[in-house]
């Protein structure tokens, strides 16, 4: 898998499209297998697949470079993979194996990779918002032109930390990009049930943060919105807020009964599938032909097959390591 995304220029279908399709297809294959691993008892605790939401993670990451920071959330595997995390080591971490990025001690909701700027997936709703804002402050203080991204869902917009972060980022002109993946459900509650004003973009605007809505099922649209936000941040123009309209095809977590939505609604959203849309664009534009699309689809399966083999073969952490890696002085 490749995810070295060093440009913040406009998404070029011919140049960027095939690689973006490859990455989204790999993430789809990866995430689709997680409920099965959970049923097999290979995953301890909960896990939250992001099937259907691939365009947001890939589109945003396309505008980033390796030294930029990303603070993720509980549904964060796609953010990690899109930022360049190895699929095998990511899956090993989810399965609690010693070859995982955190030695198998973090699991699905605590995957951090310092060398990739991944500040961690996070089980606390909205917690990454403060972490990314802090990373942006650090970048500003150090005089780099790195940026930080905070991913969160529509449910997290009701956390107080977002208001605090919006305000500080705006008055301090911090290079942070707030990305709300509005998948229309805070676990089982709809956005309309939880807020009186469902136009989330207006929350950023209220704090003086330039804010945009974007079709989160279109990787090209997401990438272009992210590129503009990154351009502003790197040039010292401060924060941006992107509200990406998206949808998860699977339940909130593995094992979710999904009684809060209908099968018809899910099928309607699948009609906007980000992978199928990009594949059609590439086909219609004669960038790729059917045979090449099939090769990309098969390659995604091969990558995740390899990741699965690697992760399942990795041993569990030895009990003697239980108290290592818990502090800077106890590595």
Short mmCIF file of C-alpha atoms in Angstrom, two decimals:
data_model
loop_
_atom_site.label_atom_id
_atom_site.label_comp_id
_atom_site.label_asym_id
_atom_site.label_seq_id
_atom_site.Cartn_x
_atom_site.Cartn_y
_atom_site.Cartn_z
CA UNK A 1 0.00 0.00 0.00
CA UNK A 2 1.17 3.49 -0.74
CA UNK A 3 0.02 6.57 1.04
CA UNK A 4 2.94 8.95 0.77
CA UNK A 5 0.89 11.98 -0.03
CA UNK A 6 3.11 15.00 -0.36
CA UNK A 7 1.12 17.40 -2.51
CA UNK A 8 -1.58 19.84 -1.58
CA UNK A 9 -2.40 20.73 -5.17
CA UNK A 10 -5.69 20.03 -6.89
CA UNK A 11 -6.57 16.36 -7.31
CA UNK A 12 -5.61 15.23 -10.80
CA UNK A 13 -7.82 12.38 -11.98
CA UNK A 14 -5.28 10.89 -14.36
CA UNK A 15 -2.32 11.21 -12.02
CA UNK A 16 -3.96 10.65 -8.63
CA UNK A 17 -7.08 8.69 -9.48
CA UNK A 18 -5.61 5.18 -9.90
CA UNK A 19 -3.59 5.37 -6.68
CA UNK A 20 -6.54 6.77 -4.75
CA UNK A 21 -8.74 3.96 -6.05
CA UNK A 22 -6.13 1.41 -5.01
CA UNK A 23 -5.92 2.83 -1.50
CA UNK A 24 -9.68 3.13 -1.04
CA UNK A 25 -10.17 -0.43 -2.30
CA UNK A 26 -7.59 -1.74 0.15
CA UNK A 27 -9.21 0.12 3.04
CA UNK A 28 -12.63 -1.25 2.00
CA UNK A 29 -11.31 -4.81 1.95
CA UNK A 30 -9.51 -4.31 5.27
CA UNK A 31 -12.49 -2.83 7.07
CA UNK A 32 -14.98 -5.31 5.61
CA UNK A 33 -13.17 -8.21 7.26
CA UNK A 34 -13.24 -6.79 10.80
CA UNK A 35 -16.72 -8.00 11.81
CA UNK A 36 -15.65 -11.52 10.83
CA UNK A 37 -12.54 -11.30 13.00
CA UNK A 38 -14.72 -10.10 15.85
CA UNK A 39 -17.09 -13.06 15.44
CA UNK A 40 -14.07 -15.39 15.49
CA UNK A 41 -13.04 -13.91 18.82
CA UNK A 42 -9.84 -12.51 17.38
CA UNK A 43 -10.64 -8.94 18.44
CA UNK A 44 -10.94 -8.22 22.14
CA UNK A 45 -13.33 -5.39 22.84
CA UNK A 46 -15.14 -3.40 20.22
CA UNK A 47 -14.14 -2.28 16.75
CA UNK A 48 -15.75 0.26 14.43
CA UNK A 49 -15.47 -0.32 10.66
CA UNK A 50 -15.67 2.63 8.28
CA UNK A 51 -16.90 0.82 5.17
CA UNK A 52 -18.42 3.44 2.86
CA UNK A 53 -16.41 6.34 4.31
CA UNK A 54 -13.12 5.71 2.50
CA UNK A 55 -13.18 8.90 0.42
CA UNK A 56 -12.79 11.14 3.47
CA UNK A 57 -9.66 9.53 4.88
CA UNK A 58 -8.02 9.14 1.48
CA UNK A 59 -9.08 12.56 0.19
CA UNK A 60 -7.75 14.39 3.24
CA UNK A 61 -4.53 12.38 3.38
CA UNK A 62 -3.91 13.10 -0.28
CA UNK A 63 -3.25 16.73 0.70
CA UNK A 64 -0.91 15.89 3.58
CA UNK A 65 2.75 15.02 3.88
CA UNK A 66 4.48 12.60 6.23
CA UNK A 67 5.44 15.22 8.82
CA UNK A 68 1.86 16.46 9.25
CA UNK A 69 -0.04 15.25 12.31
CA UNK A 70 -3.33 13.38 12.41
CA UNK A 71 -5.49 12.83 15.50
CA UNK A 72 -8.06 10.16 14.82
CA UNK A 73 -11.08 8.79 16.62
CA UNK A 74 -12.70 5.45 17.50
CA UNK A 75 -13.37 4.74 13.78
CA UNK A 76 -9.81 5.41 12.80
CA UNK A 77 -8.24 2.48 10.92
CA UNK A 78 -8.86 4.18 7.56
CA UNK A 79 -7.18 7.37 8.80
CA UNK A 80 -4.12 5.32 9.75
CA UNK A 81 -3.94 3.37 6.49
CA UNK A 82 -4.50 6.50 4.40
CA UNK A 83 -1.67 8.28 6.24
CA UNK A 84 0.68 5.45 5.35
CA UNK A 85 0.34 2.81 8.07
CA UNK A 86 1.21 -0.73 7.06
CA UNK A 87 -1.90 -2.93 6.81
CA UNK A 88 -0.22 -5.91 8.50
CA UNK A 89 1.02 -3.97 11.52
CA UNK A 90 -2.30 -2.14 11.82
CA UNK A 91 -4.26 -5.38 11.81
CA UNK A 92 -1.79 -6.96 14.24
CA UNK A 93 -2.50 -4.07 16.63
CA UNK A 94 -6.26 -4.52 16.25
CA UNK A 95 -5.86 -8.23 17.02
CA UNK A 96 -3.68 -7.45 20.04
CA UNK A 97 -0.52 -9.04 18.66
CA UNK A 98 3.04 -8.10 19.50
CA UNK A 99 3.91 -6.98 15.95
CA UNK A 100 1.25 -4.29 16.08
CA UNK A 101 2.29 -0.66 16.09
CA UNK A 102 1.83 -0.46 19.87
CA UNK A 103 2.96 -3.97 20.64
CA UNK A 104 -0.61 -5.20 20.72
CA UNK A 105 -1.40 -3.20 23.85
CA UNK A 106 -3.41 -0.45 22.19
CA UNK A 107 -5.88 -2.33 20.04
CA UNK A 108 -8.36 -0.81 17.63
CA UNK A 109 -8.85 2.47 19.47
CA UNK A 110 -5.26 3.23 20.46
CA UNK A 111 -3.14 2.95 17.32
CA UNK A 112 -0.37 5.54 17.32
CA UNK A 113 2.56 5.77 14.90
CA UNK A 114 4.97 8.56 15.76
CA UNK A 115 6.99 8.36 12.55
CA UNK A 116 3.83 8.82 10.48
CA UNK A 117 2.50 11.70 12.55
CA UNK A 118 -0.38 9.55 13.77
CA UNK A 119 -1.25 10.85 17.23
CA UNK A 120 -3.53 7.91 17.79
CA UNK A 121 -6.96 6.54 17.24
CA UNK A 122 -9.01 7.38 20.32
CA UNK A 123 -11.88 5.86 22.23
CA UNK A 124 -12.89 9.16 23.83
CA UNK A 125 -15.39 11.02 21.67
CA UNK A 126 -13.85 14.29 20.47
CA UNK A 127 -10.54 13.81 22.27
CA UNK A 128 -8.53 14.07 19.07
CA UNK A 129 -9.79 17.62 18.54
CA UNK A 130 -7.70 18.92 21.43
CA UNK A 131 -4.70 16.78 20.49
CA UNK A 132 -4.61 18.06 16.92
CA UNK A 133 -5.00 21.65 18.10
CA UNK A 134 -2.05 21.13 20.43
CA UNK A 135 0.01 19.62 17.62
CA UNK A 136 -0.78 22.64 15.48
CA UNK A 137 0.34 24.95 18.29
CA UNK A 138 3.59 22.95 18.54
CA UNK A 139 4.20 23.26 14.80
CA UNK A 140 3.61 26.99 14.98
CA UNK A 141 5.92 27.39 17.99
CA UNK A 142 8.66 25.35 16.28
CA UNK A 143 8.41 27.41 13.13
CA UNK A 144 7.62 24.52 10.81
CA UNK A 145 4.88 24.71 8.20
CA UNK A 146 3.41 21.36 9.23
CA UNK A 147 -0.33 21.11 9.73
CA UNK A 148 -2.50 18.98 12.00
CA UNK A 149 -5.79 17.26 11.22
CA UNK A 150 -8.50 16.32 13.70
CA UNK A 151 -11.02 13.71 12.55
CA UNK A 152 -14.28 13.41 14.43
CA UNK A 153 -17.87 12.44 13.83
CA UNK A 154 -21.08 14.43 13.95
CA UNK A 155 -21.69 13.23 17.52
CA UNK A 156 -18.43 14.84 18.66
CA UNK A 157 -19.59 18.27 17.53
CA UNK A 158 -21.57 18.39 20.77
CA UNK A 159 -18.42 18.03 22.87
CA UNK A 160 -17.28 21.24 24.53
CA UNK A 161 -13.70 20.72 23.39
CA UNK A 162 -14.71 21.59 19.83
CA UNK A 163 -15.89 25.05 20.85
CA UNK A 164 -12.70 25.63 22.84
CA UNK A 165 -10.50 24.40 19.99
CA UNK A 166 -12.32 26.44 17.36
CA UNK A 167 -11.84 29.57 19.43
CA UNK A 168 -8.17 29.04 20.29
CA UNK A 169 -7.29 27.98 16.75
CA UNK A 170 -8.98 31.07 15.36
CA UNK A 171 -7.48 33.64 17.73
CA UNK A 172 -4.01 32.04 17.57
CA UNK A 173 -4.17 31.38 13.83
CA UNK A 174 -3.22 27.73 14.29
CA UNK A 175 -2.50 25.43 11.31
CA UNK A 176 -5.19 22.90 12.15
CA UNK A 177 -7.87 21.35 9.94
CA UNK A 178 -11.00 20.12 11.66
CA UNK A 179 -12.64 17.33 9.65
CA UNK A 180 -16.12 16.26 10.67
CA UNK A 181 -17.15 12.94 9.11
CA UNK A 182 -20.89 13.46 9.25
CA UNK A 183 -22.19 9.92 8.78
CA UNK A 184 -25.57 11.00 10.18
CA UNK A 185 -25.52 8.80 13.25
CA UNK A 186 -23.97 9.33 16.67
CA UNK A 187 -23.97 5.57 17.34
CA UNK A 188 -27.77 5.20 16.90
CA UNK A 189 -29.04 8.78 17.25
CA UNK A 190 -29.56 10.90 14.16
CA UNK A 191 -28.08 14.34 13.92
CA UNK A 192 -31.55 15.86 13.75
CA UNK A 193 -32.44 14.20 17.07
CA UNK A 194 -29.38 15.59 18.82
CA UNK A 195 -29.04 19.18 17.62
CA UNK A 196 -31.46 22.00 16.90
CA UNK A 197 -29.28 23.38 14.10
CA UNK A 198 -28.03 20.49 11.92
CA UNK A 199 -26.02 22.74 9.59
CA UNK A 200 -22.70 21.91 11.23
CA UNK A 201 -20.68 24.21 8.98
CA UNK A 202 -22.21 27.18 10.81
CA UNK A 203 -20.54 26.12 14.05
CA UNK A 204 -17.12 26.80 12.58
CA UNK A 205 -18.25 30.03 11.02
CA UNK A 206 -19.53 31.23 14.40
CA UNK A 207 -15.94 31.10 15.68
CA UNK A 208 -14.42 32.76 12.63
CA UNK A 209 -13.08 29.50 11.20
CA UNK A 210 -13.46 29.23 7.40
CA UNK A 211 -15.85 26.33 6.93
CA UNK A 212 -17.05 24.29 3.97
CA UNK A 213 -19.42 21.44 3.22
CA UNK A 214 -18.11 18.73 0.93
CA UNK A 215 -19.47 15.54 -0.62
CA UNK A 216 -17.72 12.96 1.52
CA UNK A 217 -18.53 10.21 -0.98
CA UNK A 218 -16.35 11.89 -3.63
CA UNK A 219 -12.61 11.57 -3.03
CA UNK A 220 -11.80 14.25 -5.58
CA UNK A 221 -14.06 16.79 -3.87
CA UNK A 222 -12.69 15.92 -0.42
CA UNK A 223 -9.09 16.13 -1.62
CA UNK A 224 -9.62 19.53 -3.20
CA UNK A 225 -11.29 20.89 -0.07
CA UNK A 226 -8.46 19.51 2.06
CA UNK A 227 -5.82 20.92 -0.28
CA UNK A 228 -7.28 24.40 0.09
CA UNK A 229 -7.38 24.04 3.87
CA UNK A 230 -3.78 22.79 3.93
CA UNK A 231 -2.68 25.65 1.68
CA UNK A 232 -4.24 28.15 4.07
CA UNK A 233 -2.72 26.48 7.12
CA UNK A 234 0.80 26.23 5.69
CA UNK A 235 0.75 29.87 4.63
CA UNK A 236 -0.15 31.08 8.12
CA UNK A 237 -3.81 31.79 7.47
CA UNK A 238 -5.04 29.58 10.29
CA UNK A 239 -7.61 26.85 10.78
CA UNK A 240 -10.33 25.44 8.53
CA UNK A 241 -13.37 23.31 9.15
CA UNK A 242 -14.50 20.66 6.63
CA UNK A 243 -17.87 18.97 7.04
CA UNK A 244 -17.85 15.82 4.92
CA UNK A 245 -21.25 14.30 4.19
CA UNK A 246 -20.73 10.54 4.29
CA UNK A 247 -22.25 7.26 5.50
CA UNK A 248 -21.16 4.00 7.05
CA UNK A 249 -22.59 0.87 5.46
CA UNK A 250 -21.99 -1.36 8.49
CA UNK A 251 -23.17 -0.91 12.06
CA UNK A 252 -21.67 1.49 14.58
CA UNK A 253 -19.51 -1.38 15.81
CA UNK A 254 -19.15 -5.08 15.08
CA UNK A 255 -22.30 -6.78 16.32
CA UNK A 256 -24.55 -3.72 16.05
CA UNK A 257 -28.19 -4.75 15.47
CA UNK A 258 -28.82 -1.56 13.45
CA UNK A 259 -32.45 -1.28 14.48
CA UNK A 260 -32.27 2.50 14.18
CA UNK A 261 -32.12 2.59 10.36
CA UNK A 262 -33.63 0.82 7.39
CA UNK A 263 -32.04 -1.41 4.79
CA UNK A 264 -33.53 0.91 2.15
CA UNK A 265 -31.59 3.86 3.53
CA UNK A 266 -28.34 1.91 3.43
CA UNK A 267 -28.97 0.88 -0.17
CA UNK A 268 -29.70 4.48 -1.16
CA UNK A 269 -26.31 5.56 0.15
CA UNK A 270 -24.58 2.68 -1.62
CA UNK A 271 -25.82 4.32 -4.80
CA UNK A 272 -23.27 7.06 -4.04
CA UNK A 273 -20.48 4.60 -3.30
CA UNK A 274 -17.13 6.43 -3.41
CA UNK A 275 -15.17 3.54 -4.91
CA UNK A 276 -17.70 2.82 -7.65
CA UNK A 277 -17.93 6.55 -8.46
CA UNK A 278 -14.18 6.95 -8.81
CA UNK A 279 -13.91 3.75 -10.86
CA UNK A 280 -16.60 5.05 -13.24
CA UNK A 281 -14.84 8.39 -13.59
CA UNK A 282 -11.59 6.66 -14.44
CA UNK A 283 -13.36 4.41 -16.92
CA UNK A 284 -15.34 7.20 -18.58
CA UNK A 285 -12.20 9.34 -18.85
CA UNK A 286 -10.23 6.47 -20.42
CA UNK A 287 -7.69 6.65 -17.63
CA UNK A 288 -8.23 2.96 -16.84
CA UNK A 289 -10.03 0.13 -18.61
CA UNK A 290 -12.07 -2.70 -17.12
CA UNK A 291 -9.09 -5.04 -16.97
CA UNK A 292 -7.07 -2.48 -15.00
CA UNK A 293 -9.94 -1.90 -12.59
CA UNK A 294 -10.08 -5.64 -11.99
CA UNK A 295 -6.36 -5.71 -11.30
CA UNK A 296 -6.74 -2.97 -8.66
CA UNK A 297 -9.63 -4.82 -7.01
CA UNK A 298 -7.64 -8.06 -6.93
CA UNK A 299 -4.56 -6.29 -5.59
CA UNK A 300 -6.56 -4.97 -2.63
CA UNK A 301 -7.56 -8.52 -1.71
CA UNK A 302 -3.96 -9.66 -2.00
CA UNK A 303 -2.71 -6.86 0.26
CA UNK A 304 -5.25 -7.66 2.97
CA UNK A 305 -4.66 -11.40 2.61
CA UNK A 306 -1.02 -10.69 3.37
CA UNK A 307 -1.92 -8.44 6.28
CA UNK A 308 -4.18 -11.12 7.72
CA UNK A 309 -1.53 -13.79 7.42
CA UNK A 310 1.04 -11.53 9.07
CA UNK A 311 -1.25 -10.48 11.92
CA UNK A 312 -2.56 -13.95 12.72
CA UNK A 313 0.98 -15.34 12.78
CA UNK A 314 2.15 -12.66 15.20
CA UNK A 315 2.32 -13.82 18.85
CA UNK A 316 0.45 -12.16 21.69
CA UNK A 317 2.61 -9.88 23.88
CA UNK A 318 4.47 -11.72 26.60
CA UNK A 319 3.14 -11.08 30.10
CA UNK A 320 6.58 -9.83 31.10
CA UNK A 321 6.01 -6.79 28.90
CA UNK A 322 2.85 -5.72 30.73
CA UNK A 323 4.50 -2.76 32.43
CA UNK A 324 6.81 -1.65 29.63
CA UNK A 325 5.96 1.14 27.19
CA UNK A 326 3.70 2.78 29.75
CA UNK A 327 5.88 5.83 30.31
CA UNK A 328 8.84 7.60 28.78
CA UNK A 329 11.10 6.17 31.49
CA UNK A 330 9.84 2.62 31.19
CA UNK A 331 10.28 1.58 27.59
#
